Amino acid sequence: MSRRSTAEDLARSLPTTPYVAGHWQPDSPQHTFDVVDPVTERPLVTVTEADAATVDKAVTSARDALDDGEWARLDGAARGSLLLAFAQLIEDHAEDFADLESLDVGKPGIEVRVIDLPQTVGTFRYYAGWADKLTGQSIPTPGYQGRRTLSYTVRQPVGVVAAITPWNSPTMIGSWKIAPALAAGCAVVLKPPEDAPLTSLLLAQLAGEAGFPPGAFNVVSGRGATTGKTLVEHPGVDKISFTGSPETGRIVAAAAARTFRPTTLELGGKSPQIVFADADLDAAAAGVALGIFANQGEVCAAGSRILVARAIHDEFVDRLAAHAAKVVLGDPFDDGTTMGALVNAKQRDRVLDYIRIGRHEGARLVTGGGRPERRGYFVEPTLFAGASPGMTIAREEIFGPVGTIIAFDDDDQAVSIANDSSYALAATLWTTDLSRAHTVAARVRAGAVAVNGWSPLDARLPWGGSKLSGLGRELGWAGIEANTELKTITVVL
Ligand code: NAD
């Protein structure tokens, strides 16, 4: 039996109904959606969509878990143990997760095994460590009407957290939301992406096995306009953590603003990769290619604006094109595949549209630009050179394997082009000059800057952006802050 058919069998064996209060809910044949395999273009499984009543049940069960459920009675150490058990189960099922994510998203298994899964497991383990360390402070105060006072803060869970995830890396991005929320003692209602819900269903199964009490972790699959909308508008939700497009982010933020609910938004970018003339060109070409072609370019931090010093421009373009030529497009289950399919026909057409616009606006197509003659939502790795910063392909997030190369003359111009964007999520700098590295890192507007490589995705490192890239930070201590509230208590002694 091939790996692909084993994976398909696994997908068909998963429970597909909402997971609420520790139970799989009954099937509801009138509310379903198909999950389509982006490589075969055939439906994989039919999943039950959580309707308004089910979303309400999930939010209520999360509230109950917090108010007087078993979950609320667990101390930090017990929550940490559960998170460790969860991490271990995910690690034990790493191959299942990798296969499901390749089927669902179309990405090569190697990427899931090397990046997404270790990062997911690491994130649960990292936050397990925080769960029993959420302390407050004692703050000296001058007293009250001649009496001494004791003032202190305690850090409490923010409450019911709605976590809404995108299809590009649903397992890993899900862990960034679920792990800190559970560590902080919140209860979670996860709404996975309708294009790629399978690994979230497996997560629900394993959460039950790990022993999380009913209501602590719930999964409601469904479309954004129905299940997602119902969830973010539900008055019982205390905090929303969302990753996806700026357009949807705006809708989510507006729903949250009505009652001033805290919101974390991670909305993608148009990240610059700046290659200076003094860079190690071998390393830079390999790193820049990874930055734009990994995960088919469907990465919020994809380095889609490639700014290259004019002195090395032509040579660097050739080197980058050589890397693009080495990309092997194919079935994620085939050995040797380094780039899979885009997630759906809509995304493929969107990317091809941008390629048409790039040509129309006068950028020079260096390589790619088409789709291979085969079934599946594939797009060739594509590079445009001779682009100007005002072109659409230099300004809008394409979310596909399309890099736009822009030449610059000096550091000031490089910084100015890098910052001339509606987004500010990530940047990479390629230089051997230490002073230039730190100076430019300070000047580039981005939530994360990496020099001479890609910053390791690591649960200890805060992640997020500003402008259209979003609001707030995930991961690191910031992930705990985003899921807790400080309470100040003063006792007049
Ligand atoms: P999207 O923003 O529509 O969807 C992201 C998530 O939000 C999904 O789970 C979706 O079901 C949910 N959602 C949609 N409408 C909602 C609503 N009204 N209320 C609550 N939840 C809702 O993104 P998409 O359609 O999957 O992709 C569109 C574009 O978004 C892509 O082309 C890409 O540019 C961008 N994107 C960015 C990221 C990222 O990591 N920043 C990830 C995926 C997509």
Coordinates of C-alpha atoms and ligand atoms in Angstrom, one line a residue:
M1 CA 0.0 0.0 0.0
S2 CA 1.4 3.4 -0.9
R3 CA 2.0 6.1 1.6
R4 CA -0.6 8.2 -0.1
S5 CA -3.3 5.6 0.2
T6 CA -2.4 4.9 3.8
A7 CA -2.8 8.7 4.4
E8 CA -6.1 8.7 2.6
D9 CA -7.4 5.8 4.8
L10 CA -6.3 7.7 7.9
A11 CA -8.2 10.8 6.7
R12 CA -11.3 8.7 6.2
S13 CA -11.0 7.1 9.6
L14 CA -11.0 10.4 11.5
P15 CA -14.1 11.6 13.4
T16 CA -15.5 14.5 11.4
T17 CA -18.1 16.1 13.7
P18 CA -17.5 19.0 16.1
Y19 CA -15.7 18.1 19.3
V20 CA -17.4 19.8 22.2
A21 CA -17.3 19.2 26.0
G22 CA -15.1 16.2 25.5
H23 CA -17.5 14.5 23.1
W24 CA -17.8 14.1 19.3
Q25 CA -21.2 15.7 18.5
P26 CA -23.8 13.9 16.4
D27 CA -23.6 14.0 12.6
S28 CA -25.7 16.7 11.0
P29 CA -26.0 15.7 7.3
Q30 CA -27.6 19.0 6.3
H31 CA -24.5 21.0 7.5
T32 CA -21.4 19.6 5.8
F33 CA -18.5 20.6 3.6
D34 CA -16.1 18.6 1.5
V35 CA -12.3 18.7 2.0
V36 CA -10.6 18.6 -1.4
D37 CA -7.2 17.1 -2.0
P38 CA -5.2 19.8 -3.9
V39 CA -3.1 17.3 -5.7
T40 CA -5.9 15.0 -7.0
E41 CA -8.6 17.7 -7.0
R42 CA -10.9 15.0 -5.6
P43 CA -12.9 15.2 -2.3
L44 CA -11.1 13.5 0.5
V45 CA -13.7 13.6 3.3
T46 CA -16.9 15.2 4.2
V47 CA -16.8 17.2 7.4
T48 CA -19.7 18.3 9.6
E49 CA -20.0 22.0 9.9
A50 CA -20.7 23.4 13.4
D51 CA -24.0 25.3 13.2
A52 CA -24.9 28.2 15.5
A53 CA -26.3 25.8 18.2
T54 CA -23.1 23.8 18.2
V55 CA -20.9 26.9 18.4
D56 CA -23.1 28.0 21.3
K57 CA -22.7 24.7 23.0
A58 CA -18.9 24.8 22.5
V59 CA -18.6 28.3 24.0
T60 CA -20.9 27.4 26.9
S61 CA -18.9 24.3 27.7
A62 CA -15.7 26.3 27.6
R63 CA -17.3 28.8 30.0
D64 CA -18.5 26.0 32.3
A65 CA -15.1 24.5 32.3
L66 CA -13.7 27.9 33.5
D67 CA -16.5 28.7 36.0
D68 CA -16.9 25.6 38.0
G69 CA -15.5 22.7 35.9
E70 CA -12.7 20.3 36.6
W71 CA -10.5 22.5 34.4
A72 CA -10.8 25.5 36.7
R73 CA -9.8 23.4 39.7
L74 CA -6.5 22.3 38.2
D75 CA -3.4 24.2 39.3
G76 CA -0.6 25.3 36.9
A77 CA 1.5 22.2 37.5
A78 CA -1.5 19.9 36.6
R79 CA -2.1 22.0 33.4
G80 CA 1.6 21.7 32.6
S81 CA 1.4 17.9 32.9
L82 CA -1.6 17.8 30.6
L83 CA 0.2 19.9 28.0
L84 CA 3.3 17.6 28.2
A85 CA 1.1 14.6 27.8
F86 CA -0.6 16.3 24.8
A87 CA 2.9 17.1 23.3
Q88 CA 4.0 13.5 23.7
L89 CA 0.9 12.2 21.9
I90 CA 1.4 14.7 19.1
E91 CA 5.0 13.6 18.8
D92 CA 3.9 9.9 18.8
H93 CA 1.5 10.6 16.0
A94 CA 3.9 12.9 14.1
E95 CA 3.8 10.7 11.0
D96 CA 0.0 10.8 11.0
F97 CA 0.0 14.6 11.3
A98 CA 2.6 14.9 8.5
D99 CA 0.5 12.7 6.2
L100 CA -2.7 14.5 6.9
E101 CA -1.2 17.9 6.5
S102 CA 0.3 16.9 3.1
L103 CA -3.1 15.6 2.0
D104 CA -5.0 18.6 3.2
V105 CA -2.6 21.4 2.3
G106 CA -0.6 19.9 -0.5
K107 CA 2.8 20.6 1.0
P108 CA 5.8 18.2 0.9
G109 CA 5.9 15.8 3.8
I110 CA 9.5 16.7 4.5
E111 CA 8.5 20.3 5.4
V112 CA 5.9 19.1 7.9
R113 CA 8.3 16.7 9.4
V114 CA 11.2 19.1 9.7
I115 CA 9.4 22.4 10.5
D116 CA 5.7 22.2 11.4
L117 CA 5.7 19.1 13.7
P118 CA 8.8 19.7 15.8
Q119 CA 7.7 23.3 16.2
T120 CA 4.2 22.2 17.3
V121 CA 5.5 19.7 19.8
G122 CA 8.1 22.3 21.0
T123 CA 5.4 24.9 21.5
F124 CA 3.3 22.6 23.7
R125 CA 6.3 21.7 25.7
Y126 CA 7.5 25.3 26.1
Y127 CA 4.1 26.5 27.4
A128 CA 3.8 23.4 29.7
G129 CA 6.8 25.0 31.4
W130 CA 5.1 28.3 31.9
A131 CA 1.9 26.9 33.3
D132 CA 3.1 26.8 36.9
K133 CA 5.1 30.1 36.7
L134 CA 2.3 32.6 36.2
T135 CA 3.1 34.8 39.1
G136 CA 2.1 38.3 40.0
Q137 CA 4.0 41.0 41.9
S138 CA 3.8 42.6 45.3
I139 CA 4.0 46.3 44.9
P140 CA 4.8 48.6 47.9
T141 CA 2.1 51.3 48.4
P142 CA 2.1 54.3 50.8
G143 CA -0.8 53.1 52.9
Y144 CA -4.4 54.3 53.4
Q145 CA -5.6 56.7 56.0
G146 CA -2.6 56.0 58.2
R147 CA -2.9 52.2 57.9
R148 CA -0.5 50.0 56.1
T149 CA -1.5 48.4 52.8
L150 CA -0.5 45.2 51.0
S151 CA -0.9 45.5 47.2
Y152 CA -0.3 42.7 44.8
T153 CA -1.2 41.6 41.3
V154 CA -2.3 38.1 40.2
R155 CA -2.3 36.9 36.6
Q156 CA -5.6 35.3 35.6
P157 CA -6.8 33.5 32.4
V158 CA -8.5 35.9 30.0
G159 CA -11.4 33.4 29.7
V160 CA -12.9 31.7 26.6
V161 CA -10.5 32.0 23.7
A162 CA -11.7 31.6 20.1
A163 CA -8.8 30.4 18.0
I164 CA -9.2 30.8 14.2
T165 CA -6.6 29.2 12.0
P166 CA -5.6 29.4 8.4
W167 CA -5.0 26.6 5.9
N168 CA -1.3 27.1 5.2
S169 CA 0.1 25.6 8.4
P170 CA -3.0 24.7 10.5
T171 CA -1.2 22.4 13.0
M172 CA 1.7 24.7 13.8
I173 CA -0.3 27.9 13.9
G174 CA -3.0 26.2 15.9
S175 CA -0.4 25.3 18.5
W176 CA 0.7 28.9 18.8
K177 CA -2.9 29.7 19.9
I178 CA -3.9 26.6 21.8
A179 CA -0.8 26.0 23.9
P180 CA -0.4 29.4 25.6
A181 CA -4.2 29.7 26.2
L182 CA -4.3 26.3 27.9
A183 CA -1.1 27.0 29.9
A184 CA -2.7 30.2 31.1
G185 CA -5.8 28.3 32.2
C186 CA -8.1 29.6 29.5
A187 CA -10.6 27.3 27.7
V188 CA -10.3 27.1 23.9
V189 CA -12.7 26.9 21.0
L190 CA -10.7 26.2 17.8
K191 CA -12.2 26.9 14.4
P192 CA -9.9 25.3 11.9
P193 CA -9.8 26.3 8.2
E194 CA -12.4 24.7 6.0
D195 CA -9.7 23.9 3.4
A196 CA -7.6 22.0 5.9
P197 CA -9.4 20.8 9.0
L198 CA -8.0 17.3 9.3
T199 CA -5.1 17.8 11.7
S200 CA -7.3 19.8 14.0
L201 CA -9.7 16.8 14.2
L202 CA -6.7 14.6 15.1
L203 CA -5.7 17.2 17.8
A204 CA -9.2 17.0 19.3
Q205 CA -8.9 13.2 19.4
L206 CA -5.5 13.4 21.2
A207 CA -6.6 16.1 23.6
G208 CA -9.3 13.6 24.8
E209 CA -6.6 10.9 25.2
A210 CA -4.3 13.3 27.0
G211 CA -7.0 13.8 29.6
F212 CA -8.0 17.4 29.3
P213 CA -11.3 17.9 31.2
P214 CA -14.5 18.5 29.3
G215 CA -14.8 21.9 27.8
A216 CA -11.1 22.9 28.1
F217 CA -10.5 22.3 24.4
N218 CA -13.2 22.2 21.7
V219 CA -13.0 22.1 17.9
V220 CA -15.8 23.4 15.7
S221 CA -15.1 22.9 12.0
G222 CA -16.9 25.0 9.4
R223 CA -16.7 27.8 6.9
G224 CA -15.6 31.3 7.9
A225 CA -18.8 33.0 6.9
T226 CA -20.9 30.7 9.0
T227 CA -19.1 28.9 11.8
G228 CA -16.3 31.5 12.1
K229 CA -18.7 34.5 12.1
T230 CA -20.9 32.9 14.7
L231 CA -18.0 32.2 16.9
V232 CA -16.4 35.6 16.8
E233 CA -19.8 37.3 17.4
H234 CA -20.7 35.0 20.3
P235 CA -20.9 37.1 23.5
G236 CA -19.4 34.3 25.6
V237 CA -16.0 34.6 23.8
D238 CA -13.6 36.7 25.8
K239 CA -10.6 36.8 23.4
I240 CA -10.0 36.1 19.8
S241 CA -6.8 34.9 18.3
F242 CA -7.0 35.0 14.5
T243 CA -4.6 34.2 11.6
G244 CA -5.6 34.8 8.0
S245 CA -6.2 37.6 5.6
P246 CA -6.3 41.3 6.4
E247 CA -9.9 41.4 4.9
T248 CA -11.2 38.8 7.4
G249 CA -9.0 40.2 10.2
R250 CA -10.9 43.5 9.8
I251 CA -14.2 41.7 10.2
V252 CA -13.0 39.8 13.2
A253 CA -11.5 43.0 14.8
A254 CA -14.8 44.9 14.2
A255 CA -16.8 42.1 15.9
A256 CA -14.4 42.1 18.8
A257 CA -14.4 45.9 19.1
R258 CA -18.1 46.0 19.8
T259 CA -17.4 44.8 23.4
F260 CA -13.7 45.6 23.5
R261 CA -12.6 42.1 23.5
P262 CA -8.8 41.6 23.2
T263 CA -7.7 40.3 19.8
T264 CA -4.5 39.0 18.4
L265 CA -4.3 39.3 14.6
E266 CA -1.7 37.7 12.4
L267 CA -2.5 38.8 8.8
G268 CA 0.4 38.0 6.6
G269 CA 2.9 40.3 4.8
K270 CA 5.0 41.3 1.9
S271 CA 8.3 40.7 3.6
P272 CA 11.6 42.1 2.2
Q273 CA 14.7 40.0 1.9
I274 CA 17.6 42.5 1.4
V275 CA 20.8 41.3 -0.2
F276 CA 23.7 43.6 0.2
A277 CA 26.7 43.6 -2.1
D278 CA 28.9 42.2 0.6
A279 CA 26.7 39.2 1.3
D280 CA 27.9 35.6 1.0
L281 CA 26.0 35.1 -2.3
D282 CA 25.9 31.3 -2.1
A283 CA 24.2 31.4 1.3
A284 CA 22.0 34.3 0.4
A285 CA 20.7 32.7 -2.8
A286 CA 19.9 29.5 -1.0
G287 CA 18.2 31.4 1.9
V288 CA 16.3 33.8 -0.3
A289 CA 15.0 30.9 -2.4
L290 CA 13.9 29.1 0.7
G291 CA 12.2 32.3 1.9
I292 CA 10.0 32.6 -1.1
F293 CA 9.5 29.0 -2.2
A294 CA 9.0 27.1 1.1
N295 CA 5.5 25.8 1.6
Q296 CA 4.7 26.9 -2.1
G297 CA 5.1 30.5 -0.9
E298 CA 2.0 30.1 1.2
V299 CA 3.7 31.5 4.3
C300 CA 2.7 34.7 6.1
A301 CA 6.4 35.6 6.4
A302 CA 7.3 34.7 2.8
G303 CA 10.1 36.9 1.6
S304 CA 8.3 37.9 -1.5
R305 CA 10.1 41.3 -2.0
I306 CA 13.7 40.5 -2.9
L307 CA 15.8 43.7 -2.8
V308 CA 19.2 43.3 -4.3
A309 CA 22.1 45.7 -4.4
R310 CA 22.6 46.8 -8.0
A311 CA 26.3 45.9 -8.0
I312 CA 25.5 42.2 -7.6
H313 CA 22.0 42.3 -9.1
D314 CA 22.5 40.3 -12.3
E315 CA 24.7 37.7 -10.8
F316 CA 22.3 37.2 -7.9
V317 CA 19.3 36.9 -10.2
D318 CA 21.1 34.1 -12.1
R319 CA 21.9 32.3 -8.8
L320 CA 18.3 32.6 -7.6
A321 CA 17.0 31.4 -11.0
A322 CA 19.3 28.4 -10.6
H323 CA 17.7 27.6 -7.3
A324 CA 14.2 27.9 -8.8
A325 CA 15.3 25.5 -11.5
K326 CA 16.1 22.9 -8.9
V327 CA 12.6 23.0 -7.4
V328 CA 10.8 19.7 -8.0
L329 CA 7.1 20.2 -8.3
G330 CA 5.0 17.2 -7.5
D331 CA 2.9 15.0 -5.3
P332 CA 3.9 15.7 -1.7
F333 CA 4.0 11.9 -1.2
D334 CA 6.6 11.4 -3.9
D335 CA 10.3 11.2 -2.8
G336 CA 12.2 14.1 -4.1
T337 CA 9.2 16.5 -4.3
T338 CA 10.3 19.9 -2.9
M339 CA 7.2 21.9 -3.8
G340 CA 3.6 20.7 -3.7
A341 CA 0.3 22.1 -4.9
L342 CA -1.4 25.3 -3.8
V343 CA -4.3 24.7 -1.4
N344 CA -7.3 25.2 -3.8
A345 CA -8.3 26.3 -7.3
K346 CA -9.1 29.8 -6.0
Q347 CA -5.6 30.3 -4.6
R348 CA -4.0 28.9 -7.7
D349 CA -6.1 31.3 -9.9
R350 CA -5.3 34.2 -7.6
V351 CA -1.5 33.5 -7.9
L352 CA -1.8 33.1 -11.7
D353 CA -3.7 36.4 -11.8
Y354 CA -0.8 38.2 -10.0
I355 CA 1.6 36.7 -12.5
R356 CA -0.5 38.1 -15.3
I357 CA -0.5 41.5 -13.6
G358 CA 3.3 41.4 -13.1
R359 CA 3.8 40.8 -16.8
H360 CA 1.3 43.4 -17.8
E361 CA 2.9 46.0 -15.5
G362 CA 6.3 45.4 -17.2
A363 CA 8.3 43.3 -14.8
R364 CA 10.6 40.8 -16.5
L365 CA 9.7 37.2 -16.0
V366 CA 13.0 35.4 -15.1
T367 CA 11.6 32.0 -14.6
G368 CA 8.3 30.1 -14.1
G369 CA 5.0 31.9 -14.6
G370 CA 2.9 29.0 -15.6
R371 CA 1.3 25.8 -14.3
P372 CA 2.5 22.3 -15.2
E373 CA 0.5 20.1 -17.5
R374 CA -0.9 17.9 -14.8
R375 CA -3.8 17.5 -12.4
G376 CA -3.6 19.5 -9.2
Y377 CA -3.4 23.2 -8.2
F378 CA 0.3 23.6 -9.0
V379 CA 2.0 26.8 -10.0
E380 CA 5.7 26.9 -11.1
P381 CA 8.2 28.7 -8.9
T382 CA 8.3 32.2 -10.4
L383 CA 10.7 35.1 -10.3
F384 CA 10.2 38.6 -11.7
A385 CA 13.1 41.0 -12.0
G386 CA 13.3 44.7 -13.1
A387 CA 10.3 45.4 -10.8
S388 CA 9.7 48.8 -9.3
P389 CA 8.4 49.3 -5.7
G390 CA 5.1 50.6 -7.0
M391 CA 4.1 47.6 -9.0
T392 CA 1.2 45.5 -7.7
I393 CA 3.4 42.4 -7.4
A394 CA 5.7 44.4 -5.2
R395 CA 2.9 45.6 -2.9
E396 CA 0.2 43.0 -2.5
E397 CA 0.5 39.7 -0.7
I398 CA 0.4 37.0 -3.4
F399 CA 0.6 33.9 -1.1
G400 CA 2.2 31.7 -3.7
P401 CA 5.7 30.9 -5.1
V402 CA 6.3 34.3 -6.7
G403 CA 9.3 36.5 -5.9
T404 CA 9.6 40.1 -7.0
I405 CA 13.2 41.3 -7.4
I406 CA 13.9 45.0 -7.0
A407 CA 17.4 46.6 -7.4
F408 CA 18.7 49.3 -4.9
D409 CA 21.7 51.6 -4.9
D410 CA 22.5 52.2 -1.2
D411 CA 21.4 51.3 2.3
D412 CA 19.1 54.3 2.7
Q413 CA 17.3 53.3 -0.5
A414 CA 17.1 49.7 0.6
V415 CA 15.5 50.7 3.9
S416 CA 13.2 53.1 2.3
I417 CA 11.9 50.5 -0.2
A418 CA 11.6 47.9 2.6
N419 CA 9.5 50.2 4.7
D420 CA 7.4 51.4 1.8
S421 CA 4.8 48.7 2.4
S422 CA 1.3 48.3 4.0
Y423 CA 2.7 45.3 5.8
A424 CA 5.4 44.9 8.5
L425 CA 5.8 41.3 9.6
A426 CA 9.3 39.9 8.8
A427 CA 12.5 40.7 7.0
T428 CA 15.8 39.0 6.2
L429 CA 19.1 40.8 5.7
W430 CA 22.1 39.3 3.9
T431 CA 25.4 41.0 4.7
T432 CA 28.8 40.2 6.2
D433 CA 29.1 43.7 7.7
L434 CA 28.2 43.5 11.4
S435 CA 27.5 47.2 11.8
R436 CA 25.3 47.3 8.7
A437 CA 23.4 44.2 9.9
H438 CA 22.5 45.8 13.3
T439 CA 21.9 49.3 11.8
V440 CA 19.5 48.1 9.1
A441 CA 17.8 45.6 11.5
A442 CA 17.0 48.5 13.7
R443 CA 15.6 50.7 10.8
V444 CA 13.5 48.1 9.0
R445 CA 9.9 48.1 10.2
A446 CA 9.1 44.4 10.9
G447 CA 8.0 42.3 13.8
A448 CA 11.0 40.0 13.2
V449 CA 14.3 40.5 11.4
A450 CA 16.7 37.7 10.7
V451 CA 20.3 38.2 9.5
N452 CA 22.1 35.7 7.2
G453 CA 19.4 33.0 7.6
W454 CA 15.9 32.5 8.6
S455 CA 15.1 33.0 12.2
P456 CA 14.3 29.6 13.6
L457 CA 10.6 29.2 14.3
D458 CA 10.9 28.8 18.0
A459 CA 8.2 29.0 20.7
R460 CA 10.5 31.2 22.8
L461 CA 10.6 33.9 20.2
P462 CA 7.7 36.4 20.0
W463 CA 6.0 36.5 16.6
G464 CA 3.7 39.1 15.0
G465 CA 3.6 42.3 13.0
S466 CA 2.1 45.7 12.7
K467 CA 0.3 47.7 10.0
L468 CA -1.8 45.3 7.8
S469 CA 0.3 42.4 9.2
G470 CA -1.8 42.6 12.4
L471 CA -1.9 43.3 16.0
G472 CA -0.2 41.8 19.0
R473 CA 2.3 39.0 19.4
E474 CA 2.1 35.3 19.7
L475 CA 4.7 32.9 21.2
G476 CA 7.2 33.6 24.0
W477 CA 6.1 35.3 27.1
A478 CA 4.0 37.5 24.9
G479 CA 1.8 34.5 24.3
I480 CA 1.1 34.3 28.0
E481 CA 0.4 38.0 28.3
A482 CA -2.0 37.7 25.4
N483 CA -4.0 35.1 27.2
T484 CA -4.0 36.5 30.8
E485 CA -5.2 39.6 32.6
L486 CA -3.6 41.3 35.5
K487 CA -5.8 41.8 38.6
T488 CA -4.6 44.3 41.3
I489 CA -5.6 43.5 44.8
T490 CA -5.1 46.0 47.7
V491 CA -5.7 45.0 51.3
V492 CA -5.8 47.7 54.0
L493 CA -4.1 46.1 56.9
Ligands
NAD1 P1 -9.3 33.9 5.4 O1 -8.8 35.1 6.2 O2 -10.6 34.0 4.7 O3 -9.5 32.7 6.4 C1 -8.7 32.4 7.6 C2 -9.6 31.8 8.6 O4 -10.6 32.7 9.0 C3 -10.3 30.5 8.2 O5 -10.4 29.6 9.3 C4 -11.6 31.0 7.8 O6 -12.6 30.0 7.8 C5 -11.9 32.1 8.8 N1 -12.9 33.1 8.5 C6 -13.2 33.5 7.2 N2 -14.2 34.4 7.3 C7 -14.5 34.6 8.7 C8 -15.4 35.4 9.4 N3 -16.2 36.3 8.8 N4 -15.4 35.3 10.7 C9 -14.5 34.5 11.3 N5 -13.7 33.7 10.7 C10 -13.6 33.7 9.4 O7 -8.2 33.5 4.5 P2 -8.3 32.5 3.3 O8 -9.5 32.7 2.4 O9 -8.1 31.1 3.8 O10 -7.1 33.0 2.4 C11 -7.2 34.2 1.7 C12 -5.9 35.0 1.7 O11 -5.5 35.2 3.1 C13 -4.7 34.2 1.2 O12 -4.7 34.3 -0.2 C14 -3.6 34.9 1.9 O13 -3.2 36.1 1.2 C15 -4.1 35.2 3.2 N6 -3.7 34.3 4.2 C16 -2.8 34.6 5.1 C17 -2.3 33.7 6.1 C18 -1.3 34.1 7.1 O14 -0.7 33.2 7.7 N7 -1.2 35.3 7.5 C19 -2.8 32.5 6.1 C20 -3.8 32.1 5.2 C21 -4.2 33.0 4.2

